[in-house]
mmCIF file of C-alpha atoms in Angstrom:
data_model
loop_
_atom_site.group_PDB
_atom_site.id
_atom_site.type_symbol
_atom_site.label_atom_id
_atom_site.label_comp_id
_atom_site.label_asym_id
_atom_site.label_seq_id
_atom_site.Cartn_x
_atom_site.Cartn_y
_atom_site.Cartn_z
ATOM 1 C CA UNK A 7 51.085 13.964 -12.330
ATOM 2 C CA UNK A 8 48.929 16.787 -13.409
ATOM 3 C CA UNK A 9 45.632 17.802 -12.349
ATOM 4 C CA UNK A 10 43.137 17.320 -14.551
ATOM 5 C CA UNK A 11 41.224 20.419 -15.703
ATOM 6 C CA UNK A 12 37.462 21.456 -14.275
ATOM 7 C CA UNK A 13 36.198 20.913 -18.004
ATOM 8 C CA UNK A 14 37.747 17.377 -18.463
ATOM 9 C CA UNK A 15 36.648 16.515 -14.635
ATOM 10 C CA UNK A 16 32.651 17.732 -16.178
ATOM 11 C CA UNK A 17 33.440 15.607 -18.975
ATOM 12 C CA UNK A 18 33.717 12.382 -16.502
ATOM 13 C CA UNK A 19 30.935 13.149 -14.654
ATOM 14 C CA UNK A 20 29.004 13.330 -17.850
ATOM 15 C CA UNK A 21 30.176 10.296 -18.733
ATOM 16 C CA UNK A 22 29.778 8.530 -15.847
ATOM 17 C CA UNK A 23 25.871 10.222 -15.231
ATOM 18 C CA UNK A 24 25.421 8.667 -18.790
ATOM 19 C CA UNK A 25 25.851 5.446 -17.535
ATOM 20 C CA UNK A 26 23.450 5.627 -14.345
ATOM 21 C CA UNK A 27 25.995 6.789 -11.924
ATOM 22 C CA UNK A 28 26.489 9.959 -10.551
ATOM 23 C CA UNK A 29 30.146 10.721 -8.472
ATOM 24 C CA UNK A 30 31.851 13.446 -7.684
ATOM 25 C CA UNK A 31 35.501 13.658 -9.675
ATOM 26 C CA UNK A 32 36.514 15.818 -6.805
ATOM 27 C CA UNK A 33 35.633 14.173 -4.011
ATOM 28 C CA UNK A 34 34.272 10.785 -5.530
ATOM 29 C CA UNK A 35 30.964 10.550 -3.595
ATOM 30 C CA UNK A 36 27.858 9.224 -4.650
ATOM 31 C CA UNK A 37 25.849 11.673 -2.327
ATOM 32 C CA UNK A 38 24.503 14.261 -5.408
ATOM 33 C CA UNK A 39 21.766 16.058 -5.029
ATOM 34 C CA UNK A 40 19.591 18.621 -7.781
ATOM 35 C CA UNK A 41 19.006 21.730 -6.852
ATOM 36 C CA UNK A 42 15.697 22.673 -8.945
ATOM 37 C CA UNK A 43 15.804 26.438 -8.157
ATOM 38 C CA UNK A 44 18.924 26.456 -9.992
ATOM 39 C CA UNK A 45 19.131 23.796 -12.398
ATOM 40 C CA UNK A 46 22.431 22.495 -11.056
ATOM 41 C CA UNK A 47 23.931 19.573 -10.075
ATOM 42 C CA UNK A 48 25.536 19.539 -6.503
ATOM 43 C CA UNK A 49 27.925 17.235 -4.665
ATOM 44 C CA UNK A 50 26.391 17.594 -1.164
ATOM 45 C CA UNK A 51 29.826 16.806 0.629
ATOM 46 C CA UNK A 52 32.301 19.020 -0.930
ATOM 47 C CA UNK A 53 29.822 21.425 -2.995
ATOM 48 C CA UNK A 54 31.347 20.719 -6.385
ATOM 49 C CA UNK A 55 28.783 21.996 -8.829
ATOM 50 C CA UNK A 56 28.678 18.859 -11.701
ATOM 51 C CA UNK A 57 26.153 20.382 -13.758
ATOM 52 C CA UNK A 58 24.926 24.234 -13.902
ATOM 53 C CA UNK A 59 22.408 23.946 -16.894
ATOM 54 C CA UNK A 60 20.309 21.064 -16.272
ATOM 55 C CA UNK A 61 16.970 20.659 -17.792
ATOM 56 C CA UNK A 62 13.969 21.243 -16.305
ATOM 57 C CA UNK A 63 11.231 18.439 -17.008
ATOM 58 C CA UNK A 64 9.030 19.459 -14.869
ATOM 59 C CA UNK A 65 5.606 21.487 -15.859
ATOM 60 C CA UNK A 66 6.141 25.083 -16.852
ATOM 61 C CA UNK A 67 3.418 26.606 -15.269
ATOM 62 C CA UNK A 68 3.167 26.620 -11.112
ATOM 63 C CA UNK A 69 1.073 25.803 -9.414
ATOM 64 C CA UNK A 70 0.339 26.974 -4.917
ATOM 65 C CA UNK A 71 -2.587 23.807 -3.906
ATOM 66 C CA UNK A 72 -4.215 21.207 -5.492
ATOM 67 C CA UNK A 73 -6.896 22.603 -6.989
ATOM 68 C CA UNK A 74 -4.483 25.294 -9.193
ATOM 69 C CA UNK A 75 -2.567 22.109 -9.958
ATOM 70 C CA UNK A 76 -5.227 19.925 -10.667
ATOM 71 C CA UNK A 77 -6.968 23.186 -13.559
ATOM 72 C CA UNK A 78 -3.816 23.480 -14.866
ATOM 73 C CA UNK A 79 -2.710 19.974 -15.686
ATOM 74 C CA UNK A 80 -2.908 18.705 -19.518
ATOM 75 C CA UNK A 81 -1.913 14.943 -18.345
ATOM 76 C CA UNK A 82 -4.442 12.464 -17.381
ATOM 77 C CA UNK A 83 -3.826 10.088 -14.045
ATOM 78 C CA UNK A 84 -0.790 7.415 -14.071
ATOM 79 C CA UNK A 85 -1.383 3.967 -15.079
ATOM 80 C CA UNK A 86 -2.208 1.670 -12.164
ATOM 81 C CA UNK A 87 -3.052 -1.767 -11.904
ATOM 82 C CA UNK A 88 -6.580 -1.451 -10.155
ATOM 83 C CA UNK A 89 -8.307 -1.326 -13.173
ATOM 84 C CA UNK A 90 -8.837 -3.602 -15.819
ATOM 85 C CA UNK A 91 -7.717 -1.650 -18.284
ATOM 86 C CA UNK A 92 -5.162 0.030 -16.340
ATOM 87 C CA UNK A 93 -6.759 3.213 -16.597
ATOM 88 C CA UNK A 94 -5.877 4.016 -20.416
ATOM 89 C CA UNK A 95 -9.297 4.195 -21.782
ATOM 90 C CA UNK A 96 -11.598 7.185 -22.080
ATOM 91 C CA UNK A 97 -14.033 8.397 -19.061
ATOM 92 C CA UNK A 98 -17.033 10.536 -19.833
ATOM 93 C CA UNK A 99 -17.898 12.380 -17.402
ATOM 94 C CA UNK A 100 -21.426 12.560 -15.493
ATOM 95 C CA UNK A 101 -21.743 15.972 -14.886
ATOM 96 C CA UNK A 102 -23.312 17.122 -18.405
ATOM 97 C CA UNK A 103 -20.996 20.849 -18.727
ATOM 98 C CA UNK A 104 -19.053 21.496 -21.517
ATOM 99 C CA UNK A 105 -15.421 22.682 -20.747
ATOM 100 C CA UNK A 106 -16.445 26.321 -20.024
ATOM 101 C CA UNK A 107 -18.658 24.515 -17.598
ATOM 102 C CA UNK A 108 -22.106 25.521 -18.956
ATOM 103 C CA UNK A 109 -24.778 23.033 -18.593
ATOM 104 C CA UNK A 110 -25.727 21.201 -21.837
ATOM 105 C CA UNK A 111 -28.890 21.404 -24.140
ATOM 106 C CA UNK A 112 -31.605 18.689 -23.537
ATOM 107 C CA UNK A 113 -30.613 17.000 -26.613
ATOM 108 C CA UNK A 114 -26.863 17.028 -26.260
ATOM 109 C CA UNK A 115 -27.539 15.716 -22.541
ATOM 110 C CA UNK A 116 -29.354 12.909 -24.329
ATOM 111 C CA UNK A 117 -26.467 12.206 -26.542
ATOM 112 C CA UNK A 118 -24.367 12.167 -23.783
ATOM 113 C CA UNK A 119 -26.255 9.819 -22.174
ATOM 114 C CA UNK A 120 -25.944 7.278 -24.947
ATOM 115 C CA UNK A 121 -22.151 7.674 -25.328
ATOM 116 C CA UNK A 122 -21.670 7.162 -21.395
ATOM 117 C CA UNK A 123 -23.789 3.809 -21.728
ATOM 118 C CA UNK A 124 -21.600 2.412 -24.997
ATOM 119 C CA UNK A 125 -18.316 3.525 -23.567
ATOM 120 C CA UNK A 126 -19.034 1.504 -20.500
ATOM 121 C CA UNK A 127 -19.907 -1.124 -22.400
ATOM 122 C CA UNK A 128 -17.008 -1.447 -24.952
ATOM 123 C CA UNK A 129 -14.111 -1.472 -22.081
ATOM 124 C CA UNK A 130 -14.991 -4.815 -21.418
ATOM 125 C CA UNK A 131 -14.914 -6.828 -24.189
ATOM 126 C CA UNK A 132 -15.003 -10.279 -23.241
ATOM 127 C CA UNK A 133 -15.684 -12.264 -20.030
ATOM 128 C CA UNK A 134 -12.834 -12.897 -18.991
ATOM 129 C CA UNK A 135 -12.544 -8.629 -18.622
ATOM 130 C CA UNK A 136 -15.576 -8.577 -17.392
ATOM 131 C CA UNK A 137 -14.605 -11.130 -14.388
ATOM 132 C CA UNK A 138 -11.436 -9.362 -13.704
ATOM 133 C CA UNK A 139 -12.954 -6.145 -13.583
ATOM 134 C CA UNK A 140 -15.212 -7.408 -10.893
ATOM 135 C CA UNK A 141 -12.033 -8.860 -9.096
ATOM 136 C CA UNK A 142 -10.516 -5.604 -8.848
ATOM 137 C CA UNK A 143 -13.460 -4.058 -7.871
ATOM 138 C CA UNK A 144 -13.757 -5.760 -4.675
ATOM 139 C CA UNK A 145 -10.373 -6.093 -3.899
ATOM 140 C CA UNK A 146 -10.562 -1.918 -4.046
ATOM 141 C CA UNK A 147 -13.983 -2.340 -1.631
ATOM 142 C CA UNK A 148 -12.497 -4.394 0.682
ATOM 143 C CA UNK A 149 -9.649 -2.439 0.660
ATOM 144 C CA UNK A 150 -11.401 0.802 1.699
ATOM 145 C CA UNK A 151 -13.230 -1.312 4.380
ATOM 146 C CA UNK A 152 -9.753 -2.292 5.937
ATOM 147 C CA UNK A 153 -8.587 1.379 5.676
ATOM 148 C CA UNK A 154 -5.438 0.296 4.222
ATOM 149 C CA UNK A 155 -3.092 2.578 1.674
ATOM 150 C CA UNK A 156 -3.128 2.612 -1.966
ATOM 151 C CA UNK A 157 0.259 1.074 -2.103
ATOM 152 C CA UNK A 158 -1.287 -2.191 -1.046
ATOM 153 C CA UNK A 159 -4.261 -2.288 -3.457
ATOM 154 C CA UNK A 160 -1.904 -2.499 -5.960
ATOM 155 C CA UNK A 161 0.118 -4.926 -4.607
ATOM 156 C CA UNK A 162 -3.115 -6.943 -4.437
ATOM 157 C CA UNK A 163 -4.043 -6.478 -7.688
ATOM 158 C CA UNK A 164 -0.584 -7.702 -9.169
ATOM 159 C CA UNK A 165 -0.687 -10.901 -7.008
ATOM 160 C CA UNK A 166 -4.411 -11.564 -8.632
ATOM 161 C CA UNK A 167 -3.169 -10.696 -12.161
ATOM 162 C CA UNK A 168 -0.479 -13.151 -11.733
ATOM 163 C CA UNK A 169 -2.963 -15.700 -10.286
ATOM 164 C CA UNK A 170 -5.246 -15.196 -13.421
ATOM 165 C CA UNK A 171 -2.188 -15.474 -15.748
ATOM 166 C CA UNK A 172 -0.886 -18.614 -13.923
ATOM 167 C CA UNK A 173 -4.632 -19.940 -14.499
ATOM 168 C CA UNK A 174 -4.667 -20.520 -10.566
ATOM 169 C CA UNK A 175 -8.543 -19.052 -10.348
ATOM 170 C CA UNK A 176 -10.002 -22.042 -12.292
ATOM 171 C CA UNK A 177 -12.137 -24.178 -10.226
ATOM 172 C CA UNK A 178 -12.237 -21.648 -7.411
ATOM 173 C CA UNK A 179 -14.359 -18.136 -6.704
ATOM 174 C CA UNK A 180 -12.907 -14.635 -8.011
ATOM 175 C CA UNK A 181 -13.810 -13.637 -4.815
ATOM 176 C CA UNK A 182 -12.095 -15.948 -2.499
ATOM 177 C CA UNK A 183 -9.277 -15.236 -5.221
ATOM 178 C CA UNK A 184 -9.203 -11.459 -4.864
ATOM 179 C CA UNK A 185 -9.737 -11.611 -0.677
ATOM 180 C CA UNK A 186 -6.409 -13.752 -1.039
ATOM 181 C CA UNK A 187 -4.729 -11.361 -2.946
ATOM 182 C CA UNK A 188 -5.420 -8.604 -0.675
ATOM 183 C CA UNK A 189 -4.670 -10.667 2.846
ATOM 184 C CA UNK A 190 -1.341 -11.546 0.944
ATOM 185 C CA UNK A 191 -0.575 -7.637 -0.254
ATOM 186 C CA UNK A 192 -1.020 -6.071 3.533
ATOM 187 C CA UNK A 193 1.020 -9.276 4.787
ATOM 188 C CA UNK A 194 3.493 -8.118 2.297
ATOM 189 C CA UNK A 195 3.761 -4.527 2.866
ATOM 190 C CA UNK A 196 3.463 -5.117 6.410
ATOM 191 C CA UNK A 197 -0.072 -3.525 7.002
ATOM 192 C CA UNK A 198 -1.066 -5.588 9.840
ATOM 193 C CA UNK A 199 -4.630 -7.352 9.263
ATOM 194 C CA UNK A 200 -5.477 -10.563 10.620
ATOM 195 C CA UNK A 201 -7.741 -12.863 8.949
ATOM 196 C CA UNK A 202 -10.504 -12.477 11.046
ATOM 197 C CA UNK A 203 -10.806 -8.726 9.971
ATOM 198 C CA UNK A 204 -9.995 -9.789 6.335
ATOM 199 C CA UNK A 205 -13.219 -12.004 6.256
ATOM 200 C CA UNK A 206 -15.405 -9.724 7.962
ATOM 201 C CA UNK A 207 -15.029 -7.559 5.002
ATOM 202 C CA UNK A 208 -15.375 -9.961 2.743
ATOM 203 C CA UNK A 209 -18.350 -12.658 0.741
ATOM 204 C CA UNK A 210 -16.500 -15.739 1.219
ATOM 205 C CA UNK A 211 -15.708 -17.955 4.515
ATOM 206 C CA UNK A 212 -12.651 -17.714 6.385
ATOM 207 C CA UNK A 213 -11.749 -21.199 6.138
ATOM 208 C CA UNK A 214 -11.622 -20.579 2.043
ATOM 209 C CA UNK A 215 -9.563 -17.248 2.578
ATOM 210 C CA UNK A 216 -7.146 -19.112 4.455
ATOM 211 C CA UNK A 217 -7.198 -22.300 1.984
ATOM 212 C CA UNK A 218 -6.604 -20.021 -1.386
ATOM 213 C CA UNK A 219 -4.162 -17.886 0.432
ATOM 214 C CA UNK A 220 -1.869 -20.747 0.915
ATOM 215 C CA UNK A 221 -2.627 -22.369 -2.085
ATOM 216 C CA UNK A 222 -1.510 -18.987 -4.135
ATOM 217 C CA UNK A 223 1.341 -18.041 -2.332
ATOM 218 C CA UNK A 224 3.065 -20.879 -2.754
ATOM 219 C CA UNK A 225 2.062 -21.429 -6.456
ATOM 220 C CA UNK A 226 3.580 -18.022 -6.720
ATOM 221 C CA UNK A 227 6.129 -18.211 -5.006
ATOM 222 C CA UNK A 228 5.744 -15.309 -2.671
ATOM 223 C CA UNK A 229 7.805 -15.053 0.061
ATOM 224 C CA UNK A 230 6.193 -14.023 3.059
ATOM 225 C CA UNK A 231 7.349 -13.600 6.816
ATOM 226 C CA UNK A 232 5.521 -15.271 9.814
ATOM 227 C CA UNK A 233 3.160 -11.668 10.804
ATOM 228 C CA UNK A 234 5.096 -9.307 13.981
ATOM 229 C CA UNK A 235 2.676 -9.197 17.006
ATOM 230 C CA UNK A 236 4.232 -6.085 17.456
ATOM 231 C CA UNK A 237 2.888 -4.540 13.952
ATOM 232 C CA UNK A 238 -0.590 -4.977 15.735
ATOM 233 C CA UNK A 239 0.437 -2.649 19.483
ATOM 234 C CA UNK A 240 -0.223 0.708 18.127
ATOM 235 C CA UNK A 241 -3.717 0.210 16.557
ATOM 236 C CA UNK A 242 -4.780 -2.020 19.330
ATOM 237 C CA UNK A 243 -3.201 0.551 22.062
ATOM 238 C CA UNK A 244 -4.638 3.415 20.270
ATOM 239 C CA UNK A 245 -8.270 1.913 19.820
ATOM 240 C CA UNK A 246 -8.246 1.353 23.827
ATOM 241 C CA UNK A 247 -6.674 4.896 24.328
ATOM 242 C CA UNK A 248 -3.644 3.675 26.340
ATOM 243 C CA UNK A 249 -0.582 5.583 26.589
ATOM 244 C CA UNK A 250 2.637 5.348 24.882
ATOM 245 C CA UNK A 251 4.426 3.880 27.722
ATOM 246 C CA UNK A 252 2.047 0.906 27.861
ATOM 247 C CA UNK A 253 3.038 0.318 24.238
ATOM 248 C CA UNK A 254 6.453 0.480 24.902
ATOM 249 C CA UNK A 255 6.186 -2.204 27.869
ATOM 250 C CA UNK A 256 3.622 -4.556 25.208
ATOM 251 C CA UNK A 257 6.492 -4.427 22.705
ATOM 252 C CA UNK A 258 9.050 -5.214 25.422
ATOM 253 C CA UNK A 259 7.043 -8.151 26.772
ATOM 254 C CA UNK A 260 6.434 -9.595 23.112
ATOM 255 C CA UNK A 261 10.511 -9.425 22.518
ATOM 256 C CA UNK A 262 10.979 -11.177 26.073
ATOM 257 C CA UNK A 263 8.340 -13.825 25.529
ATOM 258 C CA UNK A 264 9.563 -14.512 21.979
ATOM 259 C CA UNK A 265 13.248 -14.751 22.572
ATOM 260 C CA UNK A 266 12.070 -17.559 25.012
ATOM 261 C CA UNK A 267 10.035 -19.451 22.099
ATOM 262 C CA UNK A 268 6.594 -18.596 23.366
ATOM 263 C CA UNK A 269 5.678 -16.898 20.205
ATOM 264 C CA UNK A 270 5.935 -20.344 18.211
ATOM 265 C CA UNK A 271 2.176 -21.688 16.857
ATOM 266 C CA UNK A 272 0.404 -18.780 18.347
ATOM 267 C CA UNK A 273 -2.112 -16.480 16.994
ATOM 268 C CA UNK A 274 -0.652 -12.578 16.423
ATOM 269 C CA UNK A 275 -3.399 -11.144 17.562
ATOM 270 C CA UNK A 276 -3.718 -12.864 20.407
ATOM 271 C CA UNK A 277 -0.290 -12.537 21.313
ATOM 272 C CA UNK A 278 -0.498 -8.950 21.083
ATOM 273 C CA UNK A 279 -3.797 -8.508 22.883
ATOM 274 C CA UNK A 280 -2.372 -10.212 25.783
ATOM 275 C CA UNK A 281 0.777 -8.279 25.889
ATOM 276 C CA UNK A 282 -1.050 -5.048 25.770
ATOM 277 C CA UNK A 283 -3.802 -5.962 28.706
ATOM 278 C CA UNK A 284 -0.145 -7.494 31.020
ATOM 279 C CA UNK A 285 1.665 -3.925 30.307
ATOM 280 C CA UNK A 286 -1.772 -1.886 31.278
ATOM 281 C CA UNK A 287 -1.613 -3.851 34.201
ATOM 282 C CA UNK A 288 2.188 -3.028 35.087
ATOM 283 C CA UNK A 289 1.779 0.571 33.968
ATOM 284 C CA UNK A 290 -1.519 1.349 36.380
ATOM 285 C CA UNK A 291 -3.693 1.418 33.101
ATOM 286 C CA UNK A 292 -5.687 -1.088 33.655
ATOM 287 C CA UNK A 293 -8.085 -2.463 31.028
ATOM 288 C CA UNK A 294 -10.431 -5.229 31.485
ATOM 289 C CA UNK A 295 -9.584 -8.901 29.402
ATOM 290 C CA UNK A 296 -13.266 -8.061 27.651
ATOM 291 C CA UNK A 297 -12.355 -4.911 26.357
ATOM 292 C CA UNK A 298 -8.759 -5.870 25.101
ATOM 293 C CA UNK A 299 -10.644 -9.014 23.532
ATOM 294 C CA UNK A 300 -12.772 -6.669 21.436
ATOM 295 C CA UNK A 301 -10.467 -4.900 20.006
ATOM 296 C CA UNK A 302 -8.399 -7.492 19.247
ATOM 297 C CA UNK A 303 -10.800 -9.213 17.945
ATOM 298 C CA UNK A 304 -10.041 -13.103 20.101
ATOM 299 C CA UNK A 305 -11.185 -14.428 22.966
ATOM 300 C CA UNK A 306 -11.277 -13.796 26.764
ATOM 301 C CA UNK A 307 -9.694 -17.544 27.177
ATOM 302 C CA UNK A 308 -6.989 -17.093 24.842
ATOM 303 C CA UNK A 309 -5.777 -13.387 26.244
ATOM 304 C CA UNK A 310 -5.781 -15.410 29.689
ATOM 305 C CA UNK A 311 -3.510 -18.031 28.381
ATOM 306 C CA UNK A 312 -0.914 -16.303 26.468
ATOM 307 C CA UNK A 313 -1.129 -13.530 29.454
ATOM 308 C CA UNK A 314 -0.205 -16.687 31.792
ATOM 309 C CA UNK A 315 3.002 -17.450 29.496
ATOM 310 C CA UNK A 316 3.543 -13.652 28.962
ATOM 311 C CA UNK A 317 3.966 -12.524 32.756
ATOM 312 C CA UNK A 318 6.233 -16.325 33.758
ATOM 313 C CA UNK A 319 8.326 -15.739 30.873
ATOM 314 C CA UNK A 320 9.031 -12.023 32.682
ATOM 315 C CA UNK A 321 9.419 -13.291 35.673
ATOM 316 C CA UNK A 322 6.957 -11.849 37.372
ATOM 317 C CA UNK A 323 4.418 -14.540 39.942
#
């Protein structure tokens, strides 16, 4: 049988990049890479160059830190859900300079002035935009209260969208709505924050929090894991300076206690606080039940408890 030729074997992988899927005719892996420098298309196992004259979509200018990058860009920022309008309407800016940055006459500041105050009042045009612009506005605040990623913020603001769309926030408070929405997007993403440190953040009791959360989640359908007291070790460890290897001996203990069953109807946090104060303990660290109970954020009693459990289920007396 003969070989086919390099040009028909660029033809296939044409074809075959047409269709969404990249492989090698020569070796027929699925490992490609694009070399950028070169504008080629590489196999990275057997170094079959696919493509030598690819097209570069990328800016033409370059650009060495952020603030050459951010001068020389002509785009404006992505769309994202954290804003009512998903960011596609105009922003004036308040810094009254003109684009050669020279401060402004007294009567264009004026005019400036004016347009600022109608522009912020024509991207909301009804209530309902008005209500879900205050939604996303403290999911965002509590959000940079909890110190958690952007990622999740707009995770949270999906879930509430969907919850306004579903008509789910009628009868009940856009802000126990939108605290939801936010405890359900870090459980998601695996951010660990318990409820306790969700409704310290937030305007609305925690027995509301806790009531809306399960009433949206499983109106929505979202599938959500029972919460790791392991996700909660390194912040707790790290707040109360421990070591590494008192981590390491927490996340043992947790596996230990929970292969055993121990883990079933107890609080995560509490479960984790306890682990952490037994393994300080065992690895001549030792930290007192009051300090591992504020940072944790539970009780004295309950670290005693689950630390009872903890050190039987080890074996240790």
């Amino acid at each position: 049988m003969e070989r086919p030729s390099r040009q028909r074997q660029r033809e296939q992988a044409s074809e075959k990049e047409s269709d969404g899927e990249v492989v090698c005719p020569e070796c027929d892996s699925e490992n490609i890479i694009t070399d950028a420098d070169q504008g080629e298309l590489v196999c990275d196992d057997c170094g079959l160059v696919l493509d030598e004259r690819q097209i570069d979509r990328g800016p033409e200018w370059r650009a060495f830190n952020h603030s050459e990058r951010q001068s020389k860009s002509r785009v404006g920022a992505p769309i994202t859900e954290t804003m009512h309008d998903r960011g596609l309407t105009t922003t004036i800016d308040w810094k009254d300079k003109d684009a050669y940055g020279r401060s402004l006459s007294s009567e264009k500041r004026s005019q400036m002035h004016r347009l600022r105050k109608w522009q912020e009042r024509i991207r909301t045009k009804d209530a309902g935009e008005r209500n879900l612009q205050f939604a996303l506005s403290e999911i965002d605040r509590m959000a940079s209260a909890l110190g958690v990623p952007r990622s999740v913020r707009e995770v949270a603001s999906v879930i509430y969208r969907r919850a306004l769309n579903e008509d789910l926030i009628r009868g009940r408070s856009i802000e126990g709505v939108a605290t939801s929405a936010l405890y359900a997007a870090c459980r998601q993403e695996g951010i660990p924050r318990s409820l306790d440190e969700v409704a310290e953040v937030s305007r609305v009791p925690q027995k509301e929090i806790g009531r809306t959360y399960r009433y949206i989640s499983q109106e929505l359908g979202l599938e959500l894991k029972p919460v790791d007291p392991k996700q909660f070790v390194p912040r707790f460890a790290s707040a109360l300076n421990l070591s590494e290897e008192v981590q390491a001996k927490a996340t043992e203990i947790i596996d230990v206690s929970a292969e055993q069953g121990l883990l079933s109807g107890k609080s995560p946090t509490g479960f984790a606080a306890a682990a952490i104060y037994a393994a300080s303990l065992l690895c001549n660290e030792k930290k007192t039940q009051r300090e591992v109970a504020d940072v944790a954020q539970v009780t004295e009693v309950t670290i005693r408890n689950r630390y009872q459990e903890q050190i039987e289920a080890m074996g240790f007396r």
